[in-house]
Coordinates of C-alpha atoms in Angstrom, one line a residue:
Chain A
X1 CA -18.7 -2.4 11.8
X2 CA -20.0 -6.0 11.7
X3 CA -16.3 -6.6 10.1
X4 CA -14.9 -4.9 12.9
X5 CA -14.1 -8.3 14.7
X6 CA -12.1 -9.0 11.5
X7 CA -9.4 -6.7 11.7
X8 CA -8.6 -6.2 15.1
X9 CA -5.2 -7.2 16.2
X10 CA -5.0 -10.7 17.2
X11 CA -3.9 -11.2 20.8
X12 CA -3.1 -15.2 20.5
X13 CA -1.2 -16.4 17.6
X14 CA -3.5 -19.4 17.3
X15 CA -6.2 -16.9 16.0
X16 CA -4.9 -15.5 13.1
X17 CA -5.7 -18.0 11.0
X18 CA -9.1 -18.3 11.8
X19 CA -9.7 -14.9 12.0
X20 CA -8.9 -14.2 8.2
X21 CA -11.5 -16.9 6.9
X22 CA -14.5 -16.6 8.7
X23 CA -16.9 -19.2 8.3
X24 CA -19.2 -19.5 5.2
X25 CA -22.4 -18.8 7.8
X26 CA -20.5 -16.0 9.1
X27 CA -19.8 -14.6 5.8
X28 CA -23.5 -15.1 4.6
X29 CA -25.0 -13.7 7.8
X30 CA -22.7 -10.3 7.4
X31 CA -23.8 -10.3 3.7
X32 CA -27.3 -10.1 4.8
X33 CA -26.9 -7.9 7.6
X34 CA -24.9 -5.3 5.1
X35 CA -27.6 -5.6 2.2
X36 CA -31.2 -5.7 4.1
X37 CA -31.2 -1.9 3.7
X38 CA -31.2 -1.6 -0.2
X39 CA -33.2 -4.6 -0.5
X40 CA -36.0 -2.6 1.3
X41 CA -35.9 0.3 -0.3
X42 CA -35.9 -1.5 -3.5
X43 CA -39.1 -3.3 -2.6
X44 CA -40.5 0.4 -1.2
X45 CA -40.1 1.5 -4.4
X46 CA -41.5 -1.3 -6.5
X47 CA -44.6 -1.3 -4.2
X48 CA -45.1 2.4 -5.0
X49 CA -45.0 1.6 -8.5
X50 CA -47.2 -1.3 -8.2
X51 CA -49.6 1.5 -6.0
X52 CA -49.6 3.8 -8.6
X53 CA -50.5 2.1 -11.9
X54 CA -52.8 0.2 -10.0
X55 CA -54.3 3.1 -8.7
X56 CA -54.4 4.3 -12.1
X57 CA -52.8 7.8 -11.4
X58 CA -50.6 7.7 -14.4
X59 CA -51.8 6.5 -18.0
X60 CA -51.0 2.8 -18.7
X61 CA -49.6 3.9 -21.8
X62 CA -47.2 6.1 -20.1
X63 CA -46.4 3.9 -16.8
X64 CA -47.1 0.4 -17.5
X65 CA -47.9 -1.6 -14.3
X66 CA -45.5 -4.1 -12.8
X67 CA -47.5 -6.9 -14.0
X68 CA -47.7 -5.9 -17.7
X69 CA -43.9 -5.4 -17.3
X70 CA -43.6 -8.8 -15.6
X71 CA -45.7 -10.1 -18.6
X72 CA -43.3 -8.7 -21.6
X73 CA -40.3 -10.9 -19.6
X74 CA -42.4 -13.9 -19.8
X75 CA -43.8 -13.7 -22.9
X76 CA -40.8 -13.3 -24.8
X77 CA -37.6 -14.2 -23.1
X78 CA -36.3 -15.2 -26.4
X79 CA -36.6 -12.4 -27.8
X80 CA -34.9 -10.6 -24.9
X81 CA -32.1 -12.6 -24.1
X82 CA -31.4 -12.9 -27.8
X83 CA -30.6 -9.1 -27.5
X84 CA -29.3 -9.1 -23.7
X85 CA -27.1 -11.2 -25.0
X86 CA -25.9 -8.9 -28.1
X87 CA -25.1 -5.8 -25.2
X88 CA -23.7 -8.3 -23.0
X89 CA -20.7 -9.3 -25.3
X90 CA -20.4 -5.9 -26.9
X91 CA -19.9 -4.7 -23.1
X92 CA -17.6 -7.5 -21.7
X93 CA -15.3 -7.1 -25.0
X94 CA -15.5 -3.3 -24.8
X95 CA -14.5 -3.8 -21.3
X96 CA -11.8 -6.0 -21.3
X97 CA -10.5 -4.0 -24.2
X98 CA -10.6 -1.2 -22.1
X99 CA -8.9 -3.0 -19.5
X100 CA -5.8 -4.1 -21.4
X101 CA -5.2 -0.7 -23.2
X102 CA -5.9 1.4 -20.3
X103 CA -3.9 -0.4 -17.7
X104 CA -0.4 -0.7 -20.1
X105 CA -1.3 3.2 -21.0
X106 CA -1.1 4.1 -17.1
X107 CA 2.3 1.8 -17.0
X108 CA 3.9 3.7 -19.7
X109 CA 2.4 7.3 -18.6
X110 CA 3.8 6.7 -14.7
X111 CA 7.0 5.2 -16.1
X112 CA 7.7 8.2 -18.9
X113 CA 6.9 11.5 -18.0
X114 CA 7.3 12.3 -21.7
X115 CA 4.8 9.8 -23.0
X116 CA 2.7 11.0 -20.1
X117 CA 2.8 14.8 -21.0
X118 CA 2.1 13.5 -24.7
X119 CA -0.5 11.5 -23.9
X120 CA -2.4 13.1 -20.9
X121 CA -3.4 16.1 -22.9
X122 CA -5.2 13.5 -25.5
X123 CA -6.9 11.7 -23.1
X124 CA -8.5 14.3 -21.6
X125 CA -9.7 15.4 -24.6
X126 CA -10.9 12.1 -25.6
X127 CA -12.8 12.2 -22.4
X128 CA -14.1 15.6 -23.1
X129 CA -15.6 14.7 -26.0
X130 CA -19.3 13.7 -25.5
X131 CA -19.0 9.7 -26.9
X132 CA -22.7 9.7 -27.8
X133 CA -22.0 12.8 -30.4
X134 CA -18.8 10.3 -31.8
X135 CA -21.3 7.1 -32.2
X136 CA -23.0 8.2 -35.0
X137 CA -19.3 8.5 -37.0
X138 CA -18.4 5.4 -36.2
X139 CA -21.3 4.0 -37.0
X140 CA -20.6 5.3 -40.7
X141 CA -17.0 4.3 -40.5
X142 CA -17.6 0.9 -39.5
X143 CA -21.1 0.0 -40.1
X144 CA -24.0 -1.2 -38.3
X145 CA -22.0 -4.2 -36.8
X146 CA -21.2 -4.6 -33.1
X147 CA -17.3 -2.9 -33.9
X148 CA -18.8 0.4 -33.3
X149 CA -20.9 -0.1 -30.4
X150 CA -17.4 -2.4 -28.5
X151 CA -15.0 0.8 -29.2
X152 CA -17.6 3.3 -27.7
X153 CA -18.0 0.8 -24.7
X154 CA -14.2 1.0 -24.9
X155 CA -13.9 4.8 -25.1
X156 CA -16.2 5.3 -22.1
X157 CA -14.5 2.5 -20.1
X158 CA -10.8 3.7 -20.6
X159 CA -10.7 6.9 -19.0
X160 CA -11.5 5.7 -15.3
X161 CA -9.2 2.8 -15.8
X162 CA -6.2 4.7 -16.4
X163 CA -7.0 7.7 -13.9
X164 CA -7.5 4.7 -11.4
X165 CA -4.1 2.7 -12.3
X166 CA -1.8 6.0 -13.0
X167 CA -3.2 6.9 -9.4
X168 CA -2.5 3.4 -7.8
X169 CA 0.9 3.5 -9.4
X170 CA 1.8 6.8 -8.2
X171 CA 0.4 6.2 -4.5
X172 CA 2.9 3.7 -3.9
X173 CA 4.9 4.3 -0.6
X174 CA 8.3 6.5 -1.2
X175 CA 9.5 4.8 1.6
X176 CA 9.1 1.5 0.1
X177 CA 10.7 2.2 -3.1
X178 CA 13.7 3.5 -1.3
X179 CA 13.7 0.2 0.5
X180 CA 13.8 -1.7 -2.5
X181 CA 16.5 0.6 -3.8
X182 CA 18.5 -0.6 -0.9
X183 CA 17.7 -4.2 -1.5
X184 CA 19.0 -3.7 -5.4
X185 CA 15.6 -4.3 -6.7
X186 CA 15.8 -4.0 -10.6
X187 CA 13.0 -1.8 -11.7
X188 CA 11.0 -4.8 -13.3
X189 CA 11.1 -6.3 -9.7
X190 CA 10.0 -3.0 -8.3
X191 CA 7.4 -3.4 -10.5
X192 CA 6.4 -6.5 -10.1
X193 CA 6.6 -6.6 -6.3
X194 CA 5.5 -3.4 -4.9
X195 CA 4.1 -1.3 -7.4
X196 CA 1.9 -3.7 -9.4
X197 CA 0.0 -5.2 -6.4
X198 CA 0.4 -1.7 -4.3
X199 CA -2.1 -0.1 -7.4
X200 CA -4.5 -3.0 -7.6
X201 CA -6.8 -1.7 -5.1
X202 CA -7.4 1.5 -7.0
X203 CA -7.6 -0.2 -10.1
X204 CA -10.1 -2.0 -9.0
X205 CA -11.9 0.9 -8.1
X206 CA -11.7 2.3 -11.7
X207 CA -13.0 -1.1 -12.8
X208 CA -16.3 -1.1 -11.0
X209 CA -16.8 2.6 -12.5
X210 CA -16.2 1.4 -15.8
X211 CA -18.0 -2.0 -16.3
X212 CA -21.2 0.1 -15.8
X213 CA -20.5 2.4 -18.1
X214 CA -19.2 0.0 -20.4
X215 CA -22.9 -0.9 -21.0
X216 CA -23.6 2.6 -21.5
X217 CA -21.3 2.1 -24.3
X218 CA -22.6 -0.5 -25.5
X219 CA -26.3 0.6 -25.7
X220 CA -25.3 3.9 -26.9
X221 CA -24.1 2.6 -30.0
X222 CA -27.0 0.5 -30.1
X223 CA -29.2 3.9 -30.2
X224 CA -27.3 5.3 -33.2
X225 CA -27.8 2.2 -35.4
X226 CA -28.3 -1.2 -34.8
X227 CA -30.2 -4.1 -35.5
X228 CA -29.8 -6.1 -32.2
X229 CA -28.9 -5.4 -28.8
X230 CA -31.2 -3.9 -25.9
X231 CA -30.4 -0.3 -26.8
X232 CA -32.3 -1.6 -30.6
X233 CA -35.1 -3.1 -28.3
X234 CA -35.7 0.0 -26.5
X235 CA -35.5 1.9 -29.4
X236 CA -38.0 -0.4 -31.5
X237 CA -40.5 0.1 -28.0
X238 CA -40.4 3.8 -27.8
X239 CA -41.3 3.8 -31.7
X240 CA -44.2 1.8 -30.7
X241 CA -45.1 3.3 -27.2
X242 CA -44.7 -0.2 -26.1
X243 CA -44.1 1.0 -22.5
X244 CA -44.2 -2.6 -21.0
X245 CA -41.0 -4.0 -23.3
X246 CA -39.6 -0.4 -22.4
X247 CA -39.5 -0.7 -19.1
X248 CA -38.8 -4.5 -19.5
X249 CA -35.5 -3.7 -21.2
X250 CA -34.6 -0.9 -19.0
X251 CA -35.0 -3.6 -16.3
X252 CA -32.9 -6.6 -18.3
X253 CA -30.1 -3.6 -18.7
X254 CA -29.9 -2.2 -15.3
X255 CA -29.5 -6.0 -13.7
X256 CA -26.6 -6.5 -16.7
X257 CA -24.9 -3.3 -15.1
X258 CA -25.7 -4.7 -11.6
X259 CA -24.0 -8.3 -12.0
X260 CA -21.4 -7.6 -13.9
X261 CA -20.4 -4.8 -11.3
X262 CA -21.3 -7.6 -8.7
X263 CA -18.9 -10.1 -10.8
X264 CA -15.8 -7.5 -10.8
X265 CA -16.5 -6.6 -6.5
X266 CA -16.3 -10.6 -6.2
X267 CA -13.1 -10.6 -8.4
X268 CA -11.6 -7.8 -6.0
X269 CA -12.4 -10.0 -3.0
X270 CA -10.7 -13.2 -4.6
X271 CA -7.6 -11.2 -5.8
X272 CA -7.3 -9.1 -3.1
X273 CA -8.4 -10.7 0.3
X274 CA -5.6 -8.5 2.4
X275 CA -7.8 -5.4 0.9
X276 CA -11.3 -6.4 1.2
X277 CA -10.9 -7.3 4.7
X278 CA -9.3 -4.0 5.4
X279 CA -12.2 -1.9 4.3
X280 CA -15.0 -1.3 6.3
X281 CA -18.0 -3.4 5.3
X282 CA -20.2 -1.1 2.8
X283 CA -21.1 -3.0 -0.4
X284 CA -20.2 0.1 -2.7
X285 CA -16.7 1.6 -3.4
X286 CA -15.1 2.8 -0.2
X287 CA -13.1 5.9 -2.6
Chain B
X1 CA 2.8 -8.3 24.1
X2 CA 2.6 -11.1 26.1
X3 CA 5.5 -13.7 24.6
X4 CA 8.4 -11.2 24.5
X5 CA 9.5 -12.3 27.5
X6 CA 10.1 -15.9 26.1
X7 CA 12.5 -15.6 23.3
X8 CA 15.4 -13.8 25.0
X9 CA 17.5 -17.0 25.2
X10 CA 17.0 -18.1 22.3
X11 CA 18.1 -15.4 20.4
X12 CA 21.5 -15.6 22.2
X13 CA 22.5 -18.9 21.0
X14 CA 20.8 -18.5 17.7
X15 CA 22.3 -15.3 16.5
X16 CA 26.0 -14.9 15.4
X17 CA 27.7 -11.8 14.7
X18 CA 28.1 -11.2 11.0
X19 CA 31.1 -8.6 11.3
X20 CA 34.6 -10.1 11.6
X21 CA 35.2 -8.1 14.9
X22 CA 34.2 -9.0 18.2
X23 CA 32.2 -6.3 20.2
X24 CA 33.6 -5.4 23.6
X25 CA 31.5 -5.2 26.6
X26 CA 31.3 -1.3 26.1
X27 CA 29.8 -2.2 22.8
X28 CA 32.3 -0.3 21.1
X29 CA 35.1 -2.1 18.5
X30 CA 39.2 -1.8 19.5
X31 CA 39.9 -1.6 15.8
X32 CA 40.7 1.7 14.1
X33 CA 38.2 0.8 11.1
X34 CA 35.6 2.5 10.4
X35 CA 32.4 1.5 9.4
X36 CA 31.3 4.3 8.5
X37 CA 33.0 7.3 7.8
X38 CA 30.8 10.9 7.0
X39 CA 33.5 13.5 6.0
X40 CA 32.9 17.3 6.0
X41 CA 29.6 16.6 4.2
X42 CA 27.2 19.2 3.1
X43 CA 23.8 18.7 1.3
X44 CA 21.7 21.6 0.0
X45 CA 18.5 21.6 -1.7
X46 CA 17.5 23.7 -4.6
X47 CA 14.6 24.9 -5.4
X48 CA 13.2 27.2 -7.4
X49 CA 12.8 29.9 -5.1
X50 CA 15.5 29.2 -2.5
X51 CA 18.5 27.0 -2.0
X52 CA 17.9 25.4 1.2
X53 CA 21.2 23.9 2.9
X54 CA 19.7 20.7 5.0
X55 CA 23.7 20.0 6.6
X56 CA 27.0 21.3 6.7
X57 CA 30.1 20.3 8.0
X58 CA 29.3 17.2 9.1
X59 CA 32.0 14.7 9.6
X60 CA 31.4 11.7 11.8
X61 CA 33.6 8.1 12.4
X62 CA 31.4 5.2 13.5
X63 CA 33.1 2.4 14.4
X64 CA 32.1 -1.2 13.4
X65 CA 29.9 -2.5 15.5
X66 CA 29.1 0.7 17.4
X67 CA 25.4 1.8 18.3
X68 CA 25.1 5.7 17.5
X69 CA 22.2 7.6 17.8
X70 CA 21.3 10.9 16.2
X71 CA 19.2 13.5 17.9
X72 CA 18.4 17.0 16.9
X73 CA 15.6 19.3 16.7
X74 CA 12.8 18.7 13.6
X75 CA 14.3 19.3 10.0
X76 CA 17.9 19.5 11.0
X77 CA 18.7 17.0 8.7
X78 CA 19.0 13.9 10.8
X79 CA 17.0 11.8 8.0
X80 CA 18.9 12.9 5.4
X81 CA 22.6 12.3 6.8
X82 CA 20.8 8.8 7.0
X83 CA 19.9 8.7 3.3
X84 CA 23.5 9.8 2.6
X85 CA 24.6 6.9 4.2
X86 CA 22.4 4.6 2.4
X87 CA 23.3 6.5 -0.7
X88 CA 19.4 7.2 -1.4
X89 CA 20.9 11.1 -1.5
X90 CA 24.2 12.5 -2.9
X91 CA 25.8 15.1 -0.8
X92 CA 26.6 18.5 -2.1
X93 CA 29.7 18.3 -0.7
X94 CA 32.3 16.2 1.2
X95 CA 32.0 12.2 1.2
X96 CA 30.4 9.0 2.7
X97 CA 32.3 5.9 3.0
X98 CA 30.6 3.0 3.7
X99 CA 33.2 0.4 5.1
X100 CA 36.5 1.1 2.3
X101 CA 34.1 2.0 -0.1
X102 CA 33.1 5.7 -1.5
X103 CA 29.1 5.9 -1.3
X104 CA 28.1 6.9 -4.7
X105 CA 24.5 5.0 -5.4
X106 CA 22.0 2.9 -3.1
X107 CA 24.0 0.6 -1.1
X108 CA 23.1 -2.8 -0.8
X109 CA 24.9 -3.9 2.1
X110 CA 22.7 -1.8 4.9
X111 CA 19.4 -2.7 6.4
X112 CA 17.0 0.0 6.7
X113 CA 14.1 0.7 9.0
X114 CA 11.6 3.9 8.5
X115 CA 9.3 5.0 11.3
X116 CA 6.4 3.2 9.4
X117 CA 6.7 0.3 8.8
X118 CA 6.4 0.6 5.3
X119 CA 5.1 -3.4 5.0
X120 CA 3.3 -4.8 1.5
X121 CA 0.1 -4.6 3.2
X122 CA -0.8 -8.2 0.9
X123 CA 2.1 -10.0 1.9
X124 CA 2.0 -11.8 5.4
X125 CA 4.9 -11.4 8.0
X126 CA 7.0 -14.0 7.4
X127 CA 6.5 -13.0 3.1
X128 CA 7.4 -9.7 4.1
X129 CA 10.6 -10.6 5.6
X130 CA 11.5 -12.5 2.9
X131 CA 10.9 -9.6 0.3
X132 CA 14.6 -8.9 0.9
X133 CA 15.6 -12.4 0.1
X134 CA 13.5 -12.8 -3.1
X135 CA 14.9 -9.3 -4.2
X136 CA 18.2 -10.3 -3.7
X137 CA 17.7 -13.8 -5.0
X138 CA 19.5 -15.3 -1.8
X139 CA 18.7 -19.3 -1.7
X140 CA 15.1 -19.7 -0.4
X141 CA 15.9 -22.4 2.0
X142 CA 18.6 -20.7 4.0
X143 CA 16.4 -17.2 4.0
X144 CA 13.8 -18.9 5.7
X145 CA 15.9 -20.5 8.1
X146 CA 17.2 -17.0 8.7
X147 CA 13.8 -15.6 8.6
X148 CA 12.8 -17.9 11.1
X149 CA 15.4 -17.5 13.5
X150 CA 14.7 -13.3 13.5
X151 CA 11.0 -14.2 13.9
X152 CA 11.9 -16.0 17.1
X153 CA 14.5 -13.1 18.2
X154 CA 12.0 -10.7 17.9
X155 CA 8.9 -12.7 19.4
X156 CA 6.5 -12.8 16.2
X157 CA 6.4 -16.6 16.5
X158 CA 3.0 -17.4 15.7
X159 CA 2.3 -14.4 13.9
X160 CA 4.5 -15.4 10.7
X161 CA 0.9 -15.7 8.4
X162 CA -0.8 -13.1 10.0
X163 CA -1.2 -9.8 7.5
X164 CA 0.2 -6.4 8.5
X165 CA -3.0 -5.0 9.3
X166 CA -3.4 -7.8 11.9
X167 CA -0.8 -6.8 13.6
X168 CA -0.5 -4.2 16.4
X169 CA 2.2 -1.1 15.6
X170 CA 4.9 -2.5 17.6
X171 CA 4.7 -6.3 15.8
X172 CA 4.8 -4.2 12.3
X173 CA 7.6 -2.8 13.2
X174 CA 9.2 -6.2 14.9
X175 CA 8.6 -7.0 11.2
X176 CA 10.5 -4.5 9.8
X177 CA 13.4 -5.1 11.4
X178 CA 13.2 -8.8 10.8
X179 CA 13.6 -7.9 7.0
X180 CA 16.2 -5.1 7.4
X181 CA 18.5 -7.5 9.3
X182 CA 17.6 -10.9 7.1
X183 CA 20.8 -10.4 4.9
X184 CA 23.2 -9.8 7.7
X185 CA 24.0 -6.3 6.8
X186 CA 26.9 -4.9 8.3
X187 CA 25.2 -1.7 9.0
X188 CA 21.7 -1.2 10.1
X189 CA 20.3 2.5 9.7
X190 CA 16.8 3.2 11.7
X191 CA 14.9 6.3 11.2
X192 CA 13.0 7.2 14.1
X193 CA 11.8 3.3 14.2
X194 CA 9.5 3.6 17.3
X195 CA 8.7 6.9 17.0
X196 CA 4.9 6.1 16.4
X197 CA 4.3 3.4 19.2
X198 CA 3.0 4.3 22.5
X199 CA 5.7 4.8 25.4
X200 CA 5.0 1.0 27.0
X201 CA 5.8 -0.4 23.6
X202 CA 8.7 1.9 22.7
X203 CA 10.2 1.2 25.9
X204 CA 10.1 -2.5 25.2
X205 CA 11.1 -2.4 21.6
X206 CA 14.0 -0.2 23.2
X207 CA 15.4 -3.2 25.5
X208 CA 14.6 -6.0 22.6
X209 CA 16.7 -3.8 20.3
X210 CA 19.5 -3.1 22.5
X211 CA 19.4 -7.1 23.0
X212 CA 19.1 -8.0 19.4
X213 CA 22.4 -5.4 18.5
X214 CA 24.4 -7.1 21.4
X215 CA 23.3 -10.7 19.4
X216 CA 24.2 -9.4 15.9
X217 CA 26.8 -7.1 16.7
X218 CA 25.7 -4.9 13.8
X219 CA 26.7 -1.2 13.4
X220 CA 23.7 0.6 14.0
X221 CA 22.9 4.4 13.5
X222 CA 19.6 5.4 15.0
X223 CA 17.8 8.9 14.5
X224 CA 15.2 9.6 17.6
X225 CA 13.5 12.4 18.7
X226 CA 13.7 10.9 22.3
X227 CA 16.9 11.7 24.5
X228 CA 16.4 9.2 27.2
X229 CA 15.9 6.7 24.0
X230 CA 18.9 7.7 22.6
X231 CA 21.1 7.5 26.0
X232 CA 19.8 4.2 26.3
X233 CA 20.5 2.7 23.2
X234 CA 23.2 4.4 22.1
X235 CA 27.2 4.1 22.6
X236 CA 27.8 8.0 21.5
X237 CA 24.8 10.4 21.0
X238 CA 25.4 13.0 18.3
X239 CA 23.6 15.9 18.5
X240 CA 22.5 17.9 16.1
X241 CA 22.1 21.5 15.9
X242 CA 19.0 23.2 13.9
X243 CA 19.1 24.1 10.3
X244 CA 21.6 23.9 8.6
X245 CA 22.4 20.6 10.5
X246 CA 25.7 20.2 12.0
X247 CA 27.3 18.2 15.0
X248 CA 27.4 20.2 17.9
X249 CA 27.9 17.7 20.4
X250 CA 29.1 13.7 20.8
X251 CA 28.5 12.6 23.8
X252 CA 29.3 9.0 25.6
X253 CA 27.0 8.7 28.3
X254 CA 30.0 5.9 29.6
X255 CA 26.7 3.6 30.3
X256 CA 28.1 -0.2 31.0
X257 CA 27.4 -2.5 28.6
X258 CA 24.5 -4.6 30.1
X259 CA 22.0 -2.1 30.7
X260 CA 18.4 -2.8 32.4
X261 CA 16.0 -0.6 31.5
X262 CA 14.9 0.9 35.2
X263 CA 18.3 0.6 36.6
X264 CA 20.0 2.3 33.7
X265 CA 17.6 5.0 34.0
X266 CA 18.2 5.6 37.4
X267 CA 21.7 5.7 36.6
X268 CA 23.8 9.0 37.4
X269 CA 25.5 8.9 34.3
X270 CA 22.5 8.9 32.7
X271 CA 20.8 12.0 34.2
X272 CA 23.8 13.9 33.4
X273 CA 23.8 12.8 29.8
X274 CA 20.1 13.6 29.1
X275 CA 20.5 16.9 30.9
X276 CA 23.3 17.8 28.7
X277 CA 21.6 17.1 25.6
X278 CA 18.7 18.8 26.8
X279 CA 20.7 21.6 27.2
X280 CA 22.1 21.4 23.8
X281 CA 18.8 21.3 22.1
X282 CA 17.4 24.2 23.9
X283 CA 14.3 23.8 26.5
X284 CA 11.9 24.2 23.1
X285 CA 13.1 22.3 20.6
X286 CA 12.6 18.5 21.8
X287 CA 10.5 17.1 23.7
X288 CA 11.3 14.1 25.6

């Protein structure tokens, strides 16, 4: 709503350039307008949590107080930082590999129906198999290092990327393709100048899903067998009934997911300003 | 659009005819050579359940520099006919010739404008126009100059850097028109280019298209639902019958070359021609 002023058709030629890039201050105000509701809700949840634990409605070994959780975060920052870094590293590597493999697979599938018919059922099968169930197998095969975690992150993030990219590549305006035929465009030119850029908004909606899933993938890998990473931290805390540490681990894990999501969203806005400015101003995906 | 009025003088001096023949006041060339020759063409679409005949026995000669409009009920194969000329579709029978060549694949010597502007959302107006040059690998400096001419001619000055979603429907269609004319095609094919515009913008675009056509001397084939648009713009109006589509009559309203919009509408020839077309199409099939 607050962006509707940005997307109206320009009346005066001079206005076009300025309207395309609102000032930093204006953008900050808009961001604040967009985000105050979720922030308020989060604060409300936090207060509820604090009230529940302060009034001792629930035993403290079941739900630790916010203070106890914060103490853990402050007391053992090195410990948490070290394990967070491992999980982040696994997540990022898995995500990047999934993007490369996913995009290439999507392009090949869109351009060759033979490949699509061959690959698609296998992809679907790979998606249907519960990743949590095959995680132990990867550990058996690949050991306790980071490789099985990365592989699970790849597997779990791969599917939304392929699906969104295939959808994007297929969603290109058929008239645009006819037009490029009358221009004498080579398949490569059509791909580079029309199909690929047109598919990017779809791809990014898949990337946002994939990046949060990649965190889950890495943690699942750590649950099955690891001696480092946030999954390991949570498992250890669970074994010791150390709920404050468990909560701290969960918080950090969510934080990693949110930060990665926001990074993808910022990348989208930088790479596809034409798309971002078109969309109505909701923070989450508008699909 | 406020700046539509100012650029008409600029256009006349800048634009030069690309076709070799000169256009007579009637807009028709004296030369016998047809720019487009459609010879006894039929198109059948095969599907699993049934065959659909979209076009049958269509023959039409269009002279170089001529403006021909095609009207007909929905689904009569008007757009199919344009795709045949563009080589985007092959005929099941008969042949289409463009200049002296038989059409046997997508033609590169045409400009195409669709009902929807079909612009690349991530490119500015100017860069959308220049897509034509980029793909054809035309010299950059020349193409930019040509794009500048077309932008002036269509009144898009000041909007060069605007993204498509920042432009109104009429402006988007102007960009599409510029893109279609960038490489100076001898033939311009337009498939209901103003169908999505409001009535007022549409009239304005009609006047501009008529002027642009006179300035460029391009052969134009325009598919439209609007009878008055067809009669106002074209030298000849091809009226098609319902499916399977065929040419039921070709009407030459005999209007003068200089056509002010309201004056033309008020002329008795205009009324006669539109009435005749309306009769041919039947009262129900095409609302003007």
